[in-house]
Short mmCIF file of C-alpha atoms in Angstrom, two decimals:
data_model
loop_
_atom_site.label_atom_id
_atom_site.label_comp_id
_atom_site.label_asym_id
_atom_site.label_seq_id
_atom_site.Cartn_x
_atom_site.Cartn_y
_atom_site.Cartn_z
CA UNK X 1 120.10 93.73 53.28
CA UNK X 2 117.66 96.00 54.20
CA UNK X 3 118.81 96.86 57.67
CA UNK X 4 119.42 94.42 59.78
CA UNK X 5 116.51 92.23 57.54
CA UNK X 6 118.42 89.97 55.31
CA UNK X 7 116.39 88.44 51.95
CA UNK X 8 117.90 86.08 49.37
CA UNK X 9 119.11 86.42 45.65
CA UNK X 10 115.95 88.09 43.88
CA UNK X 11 113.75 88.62 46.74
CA UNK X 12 109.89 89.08 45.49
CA UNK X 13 107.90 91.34 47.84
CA UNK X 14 104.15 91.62 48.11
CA UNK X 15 102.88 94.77 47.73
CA UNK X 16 100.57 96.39 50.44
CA UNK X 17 97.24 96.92 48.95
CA UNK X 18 93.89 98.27 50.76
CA UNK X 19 91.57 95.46 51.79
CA UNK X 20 93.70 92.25 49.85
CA UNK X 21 97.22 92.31 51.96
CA UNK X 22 95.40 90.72 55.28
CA UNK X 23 97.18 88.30 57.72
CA UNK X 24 95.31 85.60 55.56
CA UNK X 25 96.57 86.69 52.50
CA UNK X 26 99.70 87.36 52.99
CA UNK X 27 100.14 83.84 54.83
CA UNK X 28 98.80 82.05 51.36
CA UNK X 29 101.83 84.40 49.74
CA UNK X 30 104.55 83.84 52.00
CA UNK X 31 103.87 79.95 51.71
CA UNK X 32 104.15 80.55 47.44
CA UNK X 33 107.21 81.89 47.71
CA UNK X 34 106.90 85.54 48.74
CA UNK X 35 109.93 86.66 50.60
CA UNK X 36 108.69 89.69 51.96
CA UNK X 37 104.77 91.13 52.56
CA UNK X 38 103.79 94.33 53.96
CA UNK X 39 100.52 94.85 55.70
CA UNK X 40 97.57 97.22 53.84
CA UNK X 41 98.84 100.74 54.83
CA UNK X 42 97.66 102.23 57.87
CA UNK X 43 96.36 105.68 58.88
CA UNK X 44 98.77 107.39 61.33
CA UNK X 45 95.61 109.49 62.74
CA UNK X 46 93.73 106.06 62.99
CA UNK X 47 96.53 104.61 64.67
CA UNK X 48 96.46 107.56 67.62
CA UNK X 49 92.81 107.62 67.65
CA UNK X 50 92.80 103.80 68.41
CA UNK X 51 90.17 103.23 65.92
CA UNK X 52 89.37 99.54 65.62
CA UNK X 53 90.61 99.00 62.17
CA UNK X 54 93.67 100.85 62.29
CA UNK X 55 94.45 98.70 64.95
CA UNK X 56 93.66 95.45 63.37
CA UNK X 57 96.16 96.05 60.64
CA UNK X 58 99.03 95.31 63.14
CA UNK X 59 97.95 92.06 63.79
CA UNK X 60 100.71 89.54 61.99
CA UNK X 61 101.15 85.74 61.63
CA UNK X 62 104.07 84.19 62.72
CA UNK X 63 103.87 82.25 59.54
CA UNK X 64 104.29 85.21 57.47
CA UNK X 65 107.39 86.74 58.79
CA UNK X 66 109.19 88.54 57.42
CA UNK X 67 106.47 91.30 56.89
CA UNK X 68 106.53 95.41 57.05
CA UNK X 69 103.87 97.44 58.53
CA UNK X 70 103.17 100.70 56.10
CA UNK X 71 101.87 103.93 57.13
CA UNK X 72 100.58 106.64 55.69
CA UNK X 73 99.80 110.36 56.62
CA UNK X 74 100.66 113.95 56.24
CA UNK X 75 101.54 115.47 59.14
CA UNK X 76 105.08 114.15 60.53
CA UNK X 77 104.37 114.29 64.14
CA UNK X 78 101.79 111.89 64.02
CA UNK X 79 103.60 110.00 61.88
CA UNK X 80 106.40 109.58 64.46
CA UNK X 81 103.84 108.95 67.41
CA UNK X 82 102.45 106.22 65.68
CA UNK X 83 105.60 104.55 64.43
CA UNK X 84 106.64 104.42 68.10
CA UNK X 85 103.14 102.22 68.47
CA UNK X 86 104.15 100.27 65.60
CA UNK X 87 107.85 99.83 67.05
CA UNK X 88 106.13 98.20 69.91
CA UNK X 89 104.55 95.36 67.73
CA UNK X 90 108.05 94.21 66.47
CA UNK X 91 107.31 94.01 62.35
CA UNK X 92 110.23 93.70 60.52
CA UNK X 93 110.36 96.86 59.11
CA UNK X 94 108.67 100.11 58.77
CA UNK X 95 107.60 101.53 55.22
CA UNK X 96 106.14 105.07 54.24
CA UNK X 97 103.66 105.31 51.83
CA UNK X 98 104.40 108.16 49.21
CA UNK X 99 102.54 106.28 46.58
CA UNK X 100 99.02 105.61 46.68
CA UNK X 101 96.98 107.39 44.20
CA UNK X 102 93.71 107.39 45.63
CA UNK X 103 91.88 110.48 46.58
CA UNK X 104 90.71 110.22 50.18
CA UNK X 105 94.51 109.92 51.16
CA UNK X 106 95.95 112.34 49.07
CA UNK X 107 92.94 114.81 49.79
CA UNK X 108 94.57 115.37 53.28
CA UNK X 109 98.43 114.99 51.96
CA UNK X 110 98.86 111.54 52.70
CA UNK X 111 100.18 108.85 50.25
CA UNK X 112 101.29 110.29 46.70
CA UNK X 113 99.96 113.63 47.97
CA UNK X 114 103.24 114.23 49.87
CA UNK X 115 105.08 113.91 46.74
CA UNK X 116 104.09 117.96 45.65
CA UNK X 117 106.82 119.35 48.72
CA UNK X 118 109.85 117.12 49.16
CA UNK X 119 110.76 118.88 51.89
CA UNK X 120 108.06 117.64 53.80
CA UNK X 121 108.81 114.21 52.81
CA UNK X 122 112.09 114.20 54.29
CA UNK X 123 110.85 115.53 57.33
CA UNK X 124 108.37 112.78 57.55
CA UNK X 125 111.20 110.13 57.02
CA UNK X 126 113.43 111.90 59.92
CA UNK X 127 110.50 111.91 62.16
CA UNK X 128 109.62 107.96 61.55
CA UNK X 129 112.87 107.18 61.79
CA UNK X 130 113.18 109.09 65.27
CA UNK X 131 110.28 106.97 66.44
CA UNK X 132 111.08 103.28 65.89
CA UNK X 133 114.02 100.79 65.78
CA UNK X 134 113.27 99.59 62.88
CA UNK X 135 114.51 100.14 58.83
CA UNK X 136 112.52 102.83 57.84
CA UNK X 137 111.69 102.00 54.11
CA UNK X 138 109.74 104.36 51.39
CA UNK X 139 106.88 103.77 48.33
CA UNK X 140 107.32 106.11 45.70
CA UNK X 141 106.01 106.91 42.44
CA UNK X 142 107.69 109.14 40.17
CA UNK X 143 105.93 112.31 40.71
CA UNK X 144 102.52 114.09 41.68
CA UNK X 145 102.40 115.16 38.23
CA UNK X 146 103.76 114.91 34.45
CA UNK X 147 105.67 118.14 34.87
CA UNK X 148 106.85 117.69 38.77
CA UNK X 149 107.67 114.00 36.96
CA UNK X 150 111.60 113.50 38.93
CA UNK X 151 112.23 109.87 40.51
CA UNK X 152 115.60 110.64 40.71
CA UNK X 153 115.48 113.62 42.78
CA UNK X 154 112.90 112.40 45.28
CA UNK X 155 114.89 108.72 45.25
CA UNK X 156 117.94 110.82 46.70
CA UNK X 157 115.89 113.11 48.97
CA UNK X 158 114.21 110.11 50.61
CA UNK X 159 118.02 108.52 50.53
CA UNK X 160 119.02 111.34 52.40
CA UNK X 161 116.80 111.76 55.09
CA UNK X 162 117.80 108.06 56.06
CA UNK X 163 115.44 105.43 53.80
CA UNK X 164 116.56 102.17 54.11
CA UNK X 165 115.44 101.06 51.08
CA UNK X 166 112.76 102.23 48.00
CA UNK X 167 110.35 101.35 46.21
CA UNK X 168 109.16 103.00 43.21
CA UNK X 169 106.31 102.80 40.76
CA UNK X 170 106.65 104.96 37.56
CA UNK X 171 103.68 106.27 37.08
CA UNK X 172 102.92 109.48 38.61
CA UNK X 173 99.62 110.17 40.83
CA UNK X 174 98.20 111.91 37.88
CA UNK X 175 98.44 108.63 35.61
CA UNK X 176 96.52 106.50 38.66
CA UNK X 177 97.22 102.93 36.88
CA UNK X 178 96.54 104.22 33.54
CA UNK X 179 99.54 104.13 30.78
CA UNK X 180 102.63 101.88 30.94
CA UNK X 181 105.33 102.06 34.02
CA UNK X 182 108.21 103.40 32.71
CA UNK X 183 110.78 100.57 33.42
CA UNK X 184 113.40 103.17 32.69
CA UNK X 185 113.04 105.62 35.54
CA UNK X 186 113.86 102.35 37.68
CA UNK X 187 116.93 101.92 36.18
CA UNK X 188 117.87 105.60 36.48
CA UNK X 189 116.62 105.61 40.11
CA UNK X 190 118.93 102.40 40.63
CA UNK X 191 122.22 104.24 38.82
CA UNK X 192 121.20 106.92 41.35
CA UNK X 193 120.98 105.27 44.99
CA UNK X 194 123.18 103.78 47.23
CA UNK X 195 120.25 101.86 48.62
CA UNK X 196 118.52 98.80 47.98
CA UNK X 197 116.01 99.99 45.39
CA UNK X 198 112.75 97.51 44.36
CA UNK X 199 111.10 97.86 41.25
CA UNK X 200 107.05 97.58 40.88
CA UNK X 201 104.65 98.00 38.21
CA UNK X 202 103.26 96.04 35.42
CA UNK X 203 104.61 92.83 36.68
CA UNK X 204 102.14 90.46 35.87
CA UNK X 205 104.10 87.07 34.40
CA UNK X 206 107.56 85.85 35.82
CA UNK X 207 108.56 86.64 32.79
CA UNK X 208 107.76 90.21 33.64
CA UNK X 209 109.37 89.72 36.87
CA UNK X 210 112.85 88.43 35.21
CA UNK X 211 113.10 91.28 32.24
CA UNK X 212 111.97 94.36 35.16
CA UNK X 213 115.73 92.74 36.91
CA UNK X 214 117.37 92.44 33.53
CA UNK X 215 116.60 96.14 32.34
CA UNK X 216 116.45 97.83 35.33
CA UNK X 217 119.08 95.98 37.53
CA UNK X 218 116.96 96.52 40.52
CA UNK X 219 117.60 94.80 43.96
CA UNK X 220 114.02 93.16 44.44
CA UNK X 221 110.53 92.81 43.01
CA UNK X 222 107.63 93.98 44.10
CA UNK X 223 104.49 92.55 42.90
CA UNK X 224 100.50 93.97 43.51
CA UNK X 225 97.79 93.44 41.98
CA UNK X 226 98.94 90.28 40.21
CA UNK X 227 99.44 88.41 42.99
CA UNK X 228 95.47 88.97 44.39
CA UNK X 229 94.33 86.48 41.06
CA UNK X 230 97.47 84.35 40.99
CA UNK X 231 99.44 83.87 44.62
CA UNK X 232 101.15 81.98 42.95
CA UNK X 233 103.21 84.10 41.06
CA UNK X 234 106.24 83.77 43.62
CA UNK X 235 106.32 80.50 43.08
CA UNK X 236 106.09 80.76 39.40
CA UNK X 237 108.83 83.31 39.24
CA UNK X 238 111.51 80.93 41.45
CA UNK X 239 110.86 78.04 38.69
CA UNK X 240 111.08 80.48 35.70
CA UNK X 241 114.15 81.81 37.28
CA UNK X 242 115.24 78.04 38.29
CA UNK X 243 114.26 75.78 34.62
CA UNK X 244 112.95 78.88 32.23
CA UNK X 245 109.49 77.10 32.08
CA UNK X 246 106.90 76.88 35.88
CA UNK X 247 103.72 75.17 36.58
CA UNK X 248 100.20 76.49 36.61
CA UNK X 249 97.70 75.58 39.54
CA UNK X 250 95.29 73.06 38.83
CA UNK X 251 91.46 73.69 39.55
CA UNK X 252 92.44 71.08 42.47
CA UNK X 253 95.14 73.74 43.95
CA UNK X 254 92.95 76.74 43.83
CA UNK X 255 89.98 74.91 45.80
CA UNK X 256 92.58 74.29 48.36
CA UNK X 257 94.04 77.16 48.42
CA UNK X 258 90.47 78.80 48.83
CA UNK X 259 89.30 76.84 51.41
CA UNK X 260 92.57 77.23 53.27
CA UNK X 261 92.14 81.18 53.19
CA UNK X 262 88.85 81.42 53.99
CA UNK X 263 89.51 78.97 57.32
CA UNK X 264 92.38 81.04 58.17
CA UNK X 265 89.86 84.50 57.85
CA UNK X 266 87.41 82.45 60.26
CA UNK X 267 90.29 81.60 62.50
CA UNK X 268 91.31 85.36 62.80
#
């Protein structure tokens, strides 16, 4: 349970990722077995500015409920202005991005940038949370850097200022997606929490998917930039789960696959 949002036995999320997790995309997901998607994260300022393309990112499927709208930002009063606009569009959840790397969103304290003053992260989750009806969830990685490297800390901070639930990838914003994710800060974040905690990060094969529960004993899956060359990885994952052996598209289930995504972008 993540709120009021119940998912089965070894739910398998789709991460949100910049310019891939698109009504489209996340429709071809949900139909191979994804049981929750999140939207690509959204600007807070873009949101209150009612720029065009912040906007467009609320648009969802029915077909792809259940899905979570993410924002991102620095500044928590914005944040909480724009989760009451994203109330209004009735996701199924509400997620925080404290995770992305990349340097035009950290550059003005948004994503992993937030990570450097925890205090401000709490006050961000307090001020979503004030804003909307909805679970407020969190995206962490492990630290801005190798020496403010903590998981554990910021997984109870986040806990305490009301997260619903938490993701974490253990790298820090220093390592970008260089290195290995270290599995084990996971399973110390898990030991740690009293919520639902999801592990992603180098999840590439369901048979990464099975050993990240089995070492880590997290609560759900998150998978990213696997799922953009195989969607279906969920599906794979189930039957690996299921039989300990899952099919492989043929060259006849990616052309349809493709040619149903690319109506549905025409559609939209």
């Amino acid at each position: 349970m993540i709120g009021s949002l119940s998912l089965p036995d070894f739910p398998l999320l789709l991460a949100p990722m910049e310019d891939v997790s698109d009504p489209p995309f996340r429709t071809v997901c949900r139909a191979n077995g994804a049981d929750l998607t999140y939207t690509e994260f959204i600007s807070s300022e873009g949101l209150l500015k009612g720029t065009a393309s912040s906007r467009r990112k609320l648009d969802i499927f029915a077909a792809e409920r259940p899905v979570g709208i993410q924002l991102y930002g620095g500044d928590e009063d914005s944040l909480a202005k724009a989760a009451v606009i994203v109330d209004a569009t009735r996701p199924d959840l509400l997620d925080i991005n404290f995770g992305c790397p990349v340097k035009k969103v950290v550059r003005r304290n948004g994503g992993s940038g937030c990570l450097k003053d925890l205090g401000l992260v709490q006050e961000v989750i307090r001020a979503v949370a004030g804003g909307t009806h909805l679970p407020v969830t969190v995206k962490i990685r492990s630290g801005w850097s190798e020496e403010m490297r903590d998981p554990v800390t910021i997984g109870l901070r986040c806990q305490d200022a009301g997260a619903r639930a938490l993701t974490l990838h253990p790298r820090t914003r220093a390592q970008m997606y260089t290195g290995a994710a270290r599995w084990d800060e996971i399973a110390a974040v898990v030991a740690a929490l009293d919520i639902p905690v999801i592990g992603n990060g180098d999840v590439i094969t369901p048979e990464d998917a099975v050993r990240m529960v089995r070492e880590t004993g997290c609560d759900a899956v998150m998978i990213g930039r696997a799922a953009p060359a195989n969607p279906w990885i969920f599906r794979q994952i189930a039957q690996y789960t299921a039989h300990g052996s899952y099919d492989h598209p043929t060259v006849d289930d990616r052309y349809r696959m493709i040619r149903a995504y690319f109506q549905m972008l025409l559609d939209e």
